[in-house]
Coordinates of C-alpha atoms and ligand atoms in Angstrom, one line a residue:
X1 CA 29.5 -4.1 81.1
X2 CA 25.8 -4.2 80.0
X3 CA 23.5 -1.0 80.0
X4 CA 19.9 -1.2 81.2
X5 CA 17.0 1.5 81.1
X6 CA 15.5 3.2 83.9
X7 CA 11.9 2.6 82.5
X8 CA 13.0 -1.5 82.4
X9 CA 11.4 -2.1 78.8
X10 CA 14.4 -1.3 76.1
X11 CA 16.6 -4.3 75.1
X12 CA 20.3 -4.1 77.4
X13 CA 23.0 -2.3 75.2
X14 CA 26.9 -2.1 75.3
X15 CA 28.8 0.6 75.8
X16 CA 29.2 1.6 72.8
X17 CA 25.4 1.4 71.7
X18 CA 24.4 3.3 75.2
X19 CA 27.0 6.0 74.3
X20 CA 25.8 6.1 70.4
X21 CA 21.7 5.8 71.0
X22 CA 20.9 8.1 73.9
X23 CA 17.7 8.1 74.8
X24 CA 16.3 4.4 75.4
X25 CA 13.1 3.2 73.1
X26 CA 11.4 3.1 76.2
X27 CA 12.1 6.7 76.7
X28 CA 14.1 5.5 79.4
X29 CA 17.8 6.8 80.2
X30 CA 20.4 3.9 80.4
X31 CA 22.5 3.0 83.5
X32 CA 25.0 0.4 83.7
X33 CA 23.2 -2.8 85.4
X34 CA 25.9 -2.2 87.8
X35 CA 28.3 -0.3 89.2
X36 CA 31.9 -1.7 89.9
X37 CA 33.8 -0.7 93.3
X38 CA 36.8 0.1 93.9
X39 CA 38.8 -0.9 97.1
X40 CA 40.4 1.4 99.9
X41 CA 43.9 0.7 98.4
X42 CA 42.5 1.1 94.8
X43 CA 41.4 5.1 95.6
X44 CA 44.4 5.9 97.9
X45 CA 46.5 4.9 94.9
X46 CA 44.6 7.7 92.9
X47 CA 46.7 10.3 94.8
X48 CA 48.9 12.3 93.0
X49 CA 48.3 11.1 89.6
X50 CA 47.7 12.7 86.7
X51 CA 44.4 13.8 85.9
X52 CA 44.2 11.6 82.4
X53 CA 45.6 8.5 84.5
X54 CA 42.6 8.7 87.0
X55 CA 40.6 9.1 84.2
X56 CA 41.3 5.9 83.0
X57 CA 41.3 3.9 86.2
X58 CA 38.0 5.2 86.8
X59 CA 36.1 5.1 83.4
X60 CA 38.1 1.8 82.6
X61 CA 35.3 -0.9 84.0
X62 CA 32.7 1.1 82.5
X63 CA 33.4 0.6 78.9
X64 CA 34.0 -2.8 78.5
X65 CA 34.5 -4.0 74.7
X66 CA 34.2 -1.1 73.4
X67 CA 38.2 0.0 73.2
X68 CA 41.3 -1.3 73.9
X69 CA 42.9 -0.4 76.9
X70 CA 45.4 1.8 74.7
X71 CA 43.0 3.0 72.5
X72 CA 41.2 4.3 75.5
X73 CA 44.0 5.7 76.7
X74 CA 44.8 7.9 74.1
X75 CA 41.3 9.1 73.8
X76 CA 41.7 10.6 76.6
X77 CA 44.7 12.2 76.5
X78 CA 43.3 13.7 72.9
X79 CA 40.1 14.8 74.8
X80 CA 41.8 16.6 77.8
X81 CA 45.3 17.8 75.8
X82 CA 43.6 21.2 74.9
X83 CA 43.0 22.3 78.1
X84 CA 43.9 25.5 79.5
X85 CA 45.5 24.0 82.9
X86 CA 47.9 21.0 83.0
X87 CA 46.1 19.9 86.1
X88 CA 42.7 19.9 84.2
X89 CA 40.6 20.3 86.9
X90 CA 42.5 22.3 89.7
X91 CA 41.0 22.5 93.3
X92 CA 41.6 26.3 95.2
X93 CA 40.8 26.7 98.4
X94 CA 38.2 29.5 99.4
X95 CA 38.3 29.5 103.3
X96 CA 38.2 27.2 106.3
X97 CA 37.2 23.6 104.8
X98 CA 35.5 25.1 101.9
X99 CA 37.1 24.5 98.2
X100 CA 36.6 25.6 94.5
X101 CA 37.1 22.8 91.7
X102 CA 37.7 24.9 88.6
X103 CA 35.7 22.9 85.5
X104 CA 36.2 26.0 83.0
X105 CA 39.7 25.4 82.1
X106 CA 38.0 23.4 79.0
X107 CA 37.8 25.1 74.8
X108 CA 34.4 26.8 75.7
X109 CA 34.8 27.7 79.1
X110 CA 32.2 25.3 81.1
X111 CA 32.4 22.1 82.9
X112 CA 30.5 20.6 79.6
X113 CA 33.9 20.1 77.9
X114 CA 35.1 17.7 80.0
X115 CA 32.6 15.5 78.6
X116 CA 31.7 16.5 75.2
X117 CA 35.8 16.4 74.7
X118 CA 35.4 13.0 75.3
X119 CA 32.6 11.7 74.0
X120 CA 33.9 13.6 70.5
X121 CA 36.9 11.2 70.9
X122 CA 34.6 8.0 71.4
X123 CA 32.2 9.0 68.7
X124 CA 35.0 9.5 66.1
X125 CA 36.8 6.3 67.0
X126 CA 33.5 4.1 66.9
X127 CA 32.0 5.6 63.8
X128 CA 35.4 5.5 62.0
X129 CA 35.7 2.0 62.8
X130 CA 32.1 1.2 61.4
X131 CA 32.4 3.3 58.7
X132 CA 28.8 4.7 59.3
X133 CA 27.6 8.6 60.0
X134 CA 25.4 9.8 63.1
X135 CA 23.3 12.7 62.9
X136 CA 24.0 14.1 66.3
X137 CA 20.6 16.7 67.7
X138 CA 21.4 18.2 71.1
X139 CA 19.3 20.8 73.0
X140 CA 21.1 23.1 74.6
X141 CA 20.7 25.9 77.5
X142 CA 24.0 27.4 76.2
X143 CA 27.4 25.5 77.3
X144 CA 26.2 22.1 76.3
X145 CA 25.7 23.3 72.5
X146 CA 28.8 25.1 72.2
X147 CA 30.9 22.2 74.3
X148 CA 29.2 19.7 71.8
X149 CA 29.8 21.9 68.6
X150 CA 33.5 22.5 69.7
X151 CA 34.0 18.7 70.2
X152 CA 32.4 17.7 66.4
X153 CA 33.0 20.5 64.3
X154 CA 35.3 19.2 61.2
X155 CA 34.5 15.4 62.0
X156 CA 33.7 13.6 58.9
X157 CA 31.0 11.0 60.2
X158 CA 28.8 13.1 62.0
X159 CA 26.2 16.4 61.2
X160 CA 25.2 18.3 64.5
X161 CA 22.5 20.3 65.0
X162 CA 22.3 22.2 68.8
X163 CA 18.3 23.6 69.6
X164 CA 19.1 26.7 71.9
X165 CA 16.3 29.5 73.2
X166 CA 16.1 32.1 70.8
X167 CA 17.3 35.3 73.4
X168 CA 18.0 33.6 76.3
X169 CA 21.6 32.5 76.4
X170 CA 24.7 34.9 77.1
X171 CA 26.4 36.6 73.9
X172 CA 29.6 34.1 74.5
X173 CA 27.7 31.5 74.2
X174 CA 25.7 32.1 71.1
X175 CA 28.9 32.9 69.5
X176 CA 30.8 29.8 70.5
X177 CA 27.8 28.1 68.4
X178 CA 27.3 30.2 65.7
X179 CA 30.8 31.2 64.4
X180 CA 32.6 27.7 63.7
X181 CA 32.5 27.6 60.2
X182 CA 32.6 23.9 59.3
X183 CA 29.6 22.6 57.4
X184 CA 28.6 19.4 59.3
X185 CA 28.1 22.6 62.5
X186 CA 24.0 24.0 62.5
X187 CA 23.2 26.2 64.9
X188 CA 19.1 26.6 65.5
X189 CA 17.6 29.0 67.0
X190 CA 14.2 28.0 68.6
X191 CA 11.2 30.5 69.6
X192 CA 10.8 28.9 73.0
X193 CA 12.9 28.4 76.3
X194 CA 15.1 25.3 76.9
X195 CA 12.7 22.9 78.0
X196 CA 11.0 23.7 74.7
X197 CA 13.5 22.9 72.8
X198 CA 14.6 19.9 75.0
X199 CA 11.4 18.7 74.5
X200 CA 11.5 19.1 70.7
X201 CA 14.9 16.8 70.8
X202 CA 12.8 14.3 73.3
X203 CA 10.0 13.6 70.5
X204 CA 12.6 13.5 67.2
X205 CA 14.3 10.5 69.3
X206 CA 10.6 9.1 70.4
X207 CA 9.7 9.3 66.3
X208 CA 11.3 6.1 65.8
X209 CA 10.7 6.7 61.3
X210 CA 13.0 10.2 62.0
X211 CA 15.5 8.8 64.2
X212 CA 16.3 5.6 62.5
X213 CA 16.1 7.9 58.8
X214 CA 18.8 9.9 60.0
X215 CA 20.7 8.1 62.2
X216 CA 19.8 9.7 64.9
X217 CA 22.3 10.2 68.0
X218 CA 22.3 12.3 71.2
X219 CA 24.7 14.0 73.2
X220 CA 22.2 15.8 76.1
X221 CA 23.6 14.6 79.7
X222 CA 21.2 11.9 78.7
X223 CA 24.1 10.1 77.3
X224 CA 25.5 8.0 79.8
X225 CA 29.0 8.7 78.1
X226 CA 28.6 12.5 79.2
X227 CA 28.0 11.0 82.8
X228 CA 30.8 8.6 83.3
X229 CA 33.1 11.4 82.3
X230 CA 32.2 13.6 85.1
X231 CA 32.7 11.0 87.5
X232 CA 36.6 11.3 86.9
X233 CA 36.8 15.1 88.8
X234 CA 35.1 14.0 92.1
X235 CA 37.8 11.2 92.3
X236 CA 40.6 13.4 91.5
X237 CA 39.0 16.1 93.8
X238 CA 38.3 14.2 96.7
X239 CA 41.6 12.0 96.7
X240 CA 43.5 15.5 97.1
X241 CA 41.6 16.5 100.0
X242 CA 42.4 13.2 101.8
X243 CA 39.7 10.2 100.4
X244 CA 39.8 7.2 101.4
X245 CA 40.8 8.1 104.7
X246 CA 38.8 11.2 104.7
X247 CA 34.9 11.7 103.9
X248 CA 34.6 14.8 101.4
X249 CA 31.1 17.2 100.3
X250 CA 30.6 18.5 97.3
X251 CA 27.8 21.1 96.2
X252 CA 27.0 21.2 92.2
X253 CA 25.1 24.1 90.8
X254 CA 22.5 22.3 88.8
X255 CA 20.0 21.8 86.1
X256 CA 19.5 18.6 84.6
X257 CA 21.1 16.6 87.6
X258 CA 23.6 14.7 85.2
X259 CA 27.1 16.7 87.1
X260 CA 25.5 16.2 90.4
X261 CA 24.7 12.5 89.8
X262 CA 27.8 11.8 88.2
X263 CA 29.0 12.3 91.8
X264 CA 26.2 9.6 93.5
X265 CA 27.7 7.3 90.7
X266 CA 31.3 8.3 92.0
X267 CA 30.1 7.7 96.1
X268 CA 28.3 4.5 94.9
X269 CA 31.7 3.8 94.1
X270 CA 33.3 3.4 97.0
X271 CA 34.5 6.9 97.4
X272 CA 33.5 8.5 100.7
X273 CA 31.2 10.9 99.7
X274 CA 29.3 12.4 102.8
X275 CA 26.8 14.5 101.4
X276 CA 25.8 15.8 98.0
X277 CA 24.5 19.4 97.8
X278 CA 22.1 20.1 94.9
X279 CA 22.2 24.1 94.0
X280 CA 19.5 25.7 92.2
X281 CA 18.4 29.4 91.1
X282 CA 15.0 30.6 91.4
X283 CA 13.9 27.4 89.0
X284 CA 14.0 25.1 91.7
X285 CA 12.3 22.3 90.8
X286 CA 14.9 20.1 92.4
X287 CA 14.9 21.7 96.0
X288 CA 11.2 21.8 96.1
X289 CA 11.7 18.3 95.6
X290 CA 14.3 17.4 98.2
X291 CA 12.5 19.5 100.9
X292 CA 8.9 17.7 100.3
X293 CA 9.1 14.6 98.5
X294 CA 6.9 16.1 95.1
X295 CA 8.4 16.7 91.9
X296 CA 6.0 19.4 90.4
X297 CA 6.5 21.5 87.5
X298 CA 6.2 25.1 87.1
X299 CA 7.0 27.7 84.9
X300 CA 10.9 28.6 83.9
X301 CA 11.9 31.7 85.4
X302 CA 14.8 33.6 83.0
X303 CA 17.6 34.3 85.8
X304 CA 21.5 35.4 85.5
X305 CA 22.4 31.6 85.7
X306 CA 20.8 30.7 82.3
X307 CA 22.1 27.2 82.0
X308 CA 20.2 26.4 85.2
X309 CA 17.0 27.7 84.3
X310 CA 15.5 24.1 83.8
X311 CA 12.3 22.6 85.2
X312 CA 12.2 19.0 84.1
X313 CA 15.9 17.5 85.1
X314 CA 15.9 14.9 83.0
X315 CA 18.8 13.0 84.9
X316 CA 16.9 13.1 87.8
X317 CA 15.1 10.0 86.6
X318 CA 18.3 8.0 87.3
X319 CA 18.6 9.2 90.4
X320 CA 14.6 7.9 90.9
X321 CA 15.9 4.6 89.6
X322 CA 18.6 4.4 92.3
X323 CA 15.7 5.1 95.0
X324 CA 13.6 3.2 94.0
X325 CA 15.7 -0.2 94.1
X326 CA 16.0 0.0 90.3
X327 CA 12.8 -0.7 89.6
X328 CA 11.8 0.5 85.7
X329 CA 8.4 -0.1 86.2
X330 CA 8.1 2.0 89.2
X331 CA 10.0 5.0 87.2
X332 CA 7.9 4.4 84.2
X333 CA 4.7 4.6 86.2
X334 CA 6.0 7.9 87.8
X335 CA 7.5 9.3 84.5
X336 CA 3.7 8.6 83.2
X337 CA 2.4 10.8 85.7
X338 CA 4.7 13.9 84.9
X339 CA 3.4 13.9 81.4
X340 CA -0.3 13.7 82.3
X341 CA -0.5 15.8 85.2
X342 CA 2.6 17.7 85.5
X343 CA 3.9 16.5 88.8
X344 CA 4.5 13.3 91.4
X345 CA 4.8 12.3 94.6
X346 CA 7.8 10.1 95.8
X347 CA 7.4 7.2 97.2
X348 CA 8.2 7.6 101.0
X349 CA 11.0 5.0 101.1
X350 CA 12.3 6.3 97.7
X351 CA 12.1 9.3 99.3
X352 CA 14.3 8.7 102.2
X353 CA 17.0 6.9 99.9
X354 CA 17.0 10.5 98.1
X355 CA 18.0 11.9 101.1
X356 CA 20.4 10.1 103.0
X357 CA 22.5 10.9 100.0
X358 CA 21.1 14.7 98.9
X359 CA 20.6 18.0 100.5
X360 CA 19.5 20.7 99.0
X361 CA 19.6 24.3 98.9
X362 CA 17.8 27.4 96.4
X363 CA 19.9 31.2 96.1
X364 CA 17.7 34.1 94.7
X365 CA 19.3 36.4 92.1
X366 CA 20.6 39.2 94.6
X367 CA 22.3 36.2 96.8
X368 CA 23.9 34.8 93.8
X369 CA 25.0 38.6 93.1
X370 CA 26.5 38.8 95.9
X371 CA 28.2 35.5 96.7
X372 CA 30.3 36.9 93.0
X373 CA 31.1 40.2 94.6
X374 CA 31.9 39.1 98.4
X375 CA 34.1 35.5 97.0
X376 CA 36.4 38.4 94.8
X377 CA 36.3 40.3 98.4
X378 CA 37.0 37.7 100.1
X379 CA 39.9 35.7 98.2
X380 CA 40.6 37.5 94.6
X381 CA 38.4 34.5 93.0
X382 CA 36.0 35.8 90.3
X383 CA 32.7 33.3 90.0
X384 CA 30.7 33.0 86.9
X385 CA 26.9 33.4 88.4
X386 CA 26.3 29.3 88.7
X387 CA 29.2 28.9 90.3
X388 CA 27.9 32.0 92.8
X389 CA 24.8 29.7 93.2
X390 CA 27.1 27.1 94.4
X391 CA 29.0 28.9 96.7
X392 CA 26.0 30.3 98.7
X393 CA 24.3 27.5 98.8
X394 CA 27.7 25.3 100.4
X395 CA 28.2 28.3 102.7
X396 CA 25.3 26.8 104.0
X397 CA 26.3 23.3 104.5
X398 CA 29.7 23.7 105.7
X399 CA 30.4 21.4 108.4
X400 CA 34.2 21.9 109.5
X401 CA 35.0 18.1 109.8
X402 CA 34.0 17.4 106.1
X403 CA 35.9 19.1 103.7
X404 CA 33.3 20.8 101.2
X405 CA 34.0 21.2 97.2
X406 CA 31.9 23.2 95.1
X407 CA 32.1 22.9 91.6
X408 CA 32.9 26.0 89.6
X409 CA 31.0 25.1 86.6
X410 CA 32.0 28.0 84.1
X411 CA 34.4 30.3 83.4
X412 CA 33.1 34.1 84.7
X413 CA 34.2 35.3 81.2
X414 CA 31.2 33.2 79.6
X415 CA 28.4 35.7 81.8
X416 CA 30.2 38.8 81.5
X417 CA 27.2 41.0 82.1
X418 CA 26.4 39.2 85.4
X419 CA 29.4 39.2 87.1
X420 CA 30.2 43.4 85.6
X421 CA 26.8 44.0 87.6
X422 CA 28.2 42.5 90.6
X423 CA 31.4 43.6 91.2
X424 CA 32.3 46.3 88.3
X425 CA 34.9 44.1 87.3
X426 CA 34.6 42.6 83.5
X427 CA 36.1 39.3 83.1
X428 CA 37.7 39.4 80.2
X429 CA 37.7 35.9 77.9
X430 CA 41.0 34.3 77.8
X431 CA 43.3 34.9 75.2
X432 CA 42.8 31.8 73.0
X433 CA 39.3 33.0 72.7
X434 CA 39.8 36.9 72.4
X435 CA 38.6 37.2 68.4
X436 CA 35.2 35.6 69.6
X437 CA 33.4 39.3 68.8
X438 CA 34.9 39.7 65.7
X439 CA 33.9 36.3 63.9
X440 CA 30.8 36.2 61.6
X441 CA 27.8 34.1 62.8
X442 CA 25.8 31.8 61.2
X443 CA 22.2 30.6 62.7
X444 CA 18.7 29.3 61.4
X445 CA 15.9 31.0 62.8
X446 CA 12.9 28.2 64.0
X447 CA 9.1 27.6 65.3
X448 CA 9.0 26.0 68.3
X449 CA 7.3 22.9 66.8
X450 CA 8.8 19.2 65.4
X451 CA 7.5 19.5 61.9
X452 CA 9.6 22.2 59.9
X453 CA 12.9 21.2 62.2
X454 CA 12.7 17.7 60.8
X455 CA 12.7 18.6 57.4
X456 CA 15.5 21.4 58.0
X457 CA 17.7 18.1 59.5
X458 CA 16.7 16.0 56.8
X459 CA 17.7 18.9 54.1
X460 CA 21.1 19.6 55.2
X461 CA 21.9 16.3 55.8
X462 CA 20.8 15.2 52.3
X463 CA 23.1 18.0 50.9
Ligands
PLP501 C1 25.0 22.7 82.4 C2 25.4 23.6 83.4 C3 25.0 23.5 84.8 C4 24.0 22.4 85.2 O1 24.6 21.1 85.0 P1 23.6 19.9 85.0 O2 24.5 18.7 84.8 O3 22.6 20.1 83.9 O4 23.0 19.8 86.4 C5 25.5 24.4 85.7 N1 26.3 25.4 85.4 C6 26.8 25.6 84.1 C7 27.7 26.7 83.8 C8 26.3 24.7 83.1 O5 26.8 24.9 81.8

């Protein structure tokens, strides 16, 4: 399998390069140059199988060379043995034709894990094997950091370095990054909000000099290894609600579009995938978008979903690829205008390919509020706040012939605060985690600018 960009100028990679690189020279994301199908009697064989078997059916044709099939194989059992629930990704049922997949059974309590636990796995076994080291660089709105830090702390070949918004993520989550006490683990905290620092991460891969010095490697949902492994849980999902024989929804609270396009990937597929539901917070770049066919930037609103409160999705570029036939030089010409004048306009039969697949919906902070308190009324289900964004939004879309999903993204015990404020109950962390207040932290303070977080990189790694 051969790996292409989206902007159609960067050379065609493996796997293994894709996963290990990131972010094409092009500034392009890469996509596999196609995407294999699976047969009706292929996906009803799914059924009932373990969640790590599944796993490896569907990531299987994806990564070609890269591993043997029993070296794959225990990769992933490694990545998804640490799991809090032997079914790893358990579906509950909410009400009539309207389902919860639980993603926060992972180490940090997010949906994240799923793939960082993996891609930790990947990156060990390939670096190992070419006896070099990878500076990994990550931005983070909160769960990706900590997933990404809890997947590489302790590994010998790698450094990594997680850019989060000084002040704006959730006490649990600046403690799952800043109290591992391994040396290749940096925590930075950046005076700026996430698009900031995603930005900052954007420019260190685009500085060719940097990112060649210190082997430079990203694990943003950029990576198209963080994708693939999100595909798995819309098989395993779907499949238990009835697919093949039965079309399935799903709605995905999101923020840089790589959960909810791991599920177009999973449709294009073969599985029957009626409609995918794209949730967003007040920052809602992505609805605006659905509902008028311009992708314009504004401002980043701080709301009680923090890891949503994104304005440039980057994986949304992939999903412009799709649209647009795969054309990189259509993309590029688009991504060109974002840069220069903040904003573009879809192509009209782009535009329609967007949404035959996608529909859409925004939730303010009181109706994400009180989607938490009325689902614990309702069926003894606590909801971390992006999850709550979820459920409102599907509430809206349920159609009772098509079974709806909505992805529960994080564990409520990661937003305590949020979810105390809506329903006076304080979710308290699981017990693996319970010590989290009492371990020291450790965190560099940093400008907002490329300069002085270079030559921090460079400095630790050189020590
Ligand atoms: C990252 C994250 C999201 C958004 O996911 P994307 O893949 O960026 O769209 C939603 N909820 C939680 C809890 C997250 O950590």
């Amino acid at each position: 399998m051969r790996y292409v960009s989206t902007r159609g100028q960067a050379p065609e990679l493996s796997f293994e390069e894709a996963m290990l690189t990131g972010l094409a020279r092009d500034g392009g994301l890469y996509v596999p140059a196609s995407v294999p199908r699976f047969s009706h009697g292929e996906i009803a064989a799914m059924a009932g199988q373990p969640y790590e078997e599944v796993a490896y059916r569907v990531m299987r044709p994806f990564v070609g060379e890269a591993f043997s099939d029993a070296q794959f194989r225990g990769l992933i059992d490694a990545a998804y043995g640490g799991f809090g629930h032997a079914a790893r990704a358990p579906l509950v049922q909410l009400g009539p034709g309207h389902h919860l997949l639980e993603l926060f059974h992972g180490p940090t309590l997010a949906f994240k894990d799923f793939a960082m636990q993996l891609i930790g796995q990947m990156f060990e076994a390939a670096l190992t094997r070419s006896g070099s080291r990878v500076t990994i660089v990550g931005a983070t709105s909160g769960d990706t950091g900590s997933a990404a830090i809890e997947a590489f702390r302790g590994l010998e070949a790698v450094d990594v370095f997680i850019l989060y918004p000084h002040g704006r993520i959730s006490e649990v989550q600046r403690r799952q990054m800043t109290t591992p006490a391994e040396s290749n683990v940096h925590a930075l905290a950046v005076d700026g909000d996430f698009d900031d620092c995603q930005a900052l991460v954007k420019d260190m891969f685009n500085d060719f000099d940097f990112r060649d010095g210190v082997a430079l490697a990203g694990v943003n949902s950029i990576n198209w290894g963080r994708v693939l492994a999100q595909v798995v849980y819309f098989f395993t999902a779907a499949v238990s609600l009835g697919a093949p024989h039965r079309p399935v929804s799903f709605t995905v609270p999101t923020g840089n579009f790589g959960d909810i396009y791991a599920g177009s990937i999973a449709r294009a597929m073969g599985l029957p995938v009626e409609r995918l539901v794209v949730a967003t917070n007040r920052n809602d770049i992505l609805h605006r978008t659905l509902e008028s066919g311009a992708y314009v930037k504004e401002g980043v609103h701080p709301t009680i979903s923090p890891s949503m409160d994104i304005q440039v999705s980057s994986n949304f570029e992939r999903a412009l690829f799709d649209a647009y036939g795969r054309d990189g030089t259509a993309v590029a010409g688009q991504m060109d205008e974002l840069k220069e004048s903040g904003g573009f306009r879809i192509s009209q039969g782009a535009y329609e390919g967007l949404k035959e697949i996608y529909a859409s919906g925004r939730v303010s902070e009181e109706e994400t509020s009180d989607a938490i308190k009325t689902t614990l009324a309702g069926t003894g289900e606590l909801l971390c706040p992006h999850s709550a964004v979820g459920v409102a939004v599907a509430e809206r879309h349920l159609d009772r012939s098509v079974p709806m999903v909505t992805l529960a993204t994080a564990h409520p015990a990661k937003f305590p605060d949020a979810v105390e404020d809506a329903t006076g109950v304080r979710p308290p962390l699981p017990s693996r985690m319970a010590d989290l207040y009492e371990r020291s932290e450790r965190v560099t303070r940093v400008p907002g600018e490329l300069a002085p977080i270079q030559s921090i990189i460079r400095e630790r790694i050189a020590s």
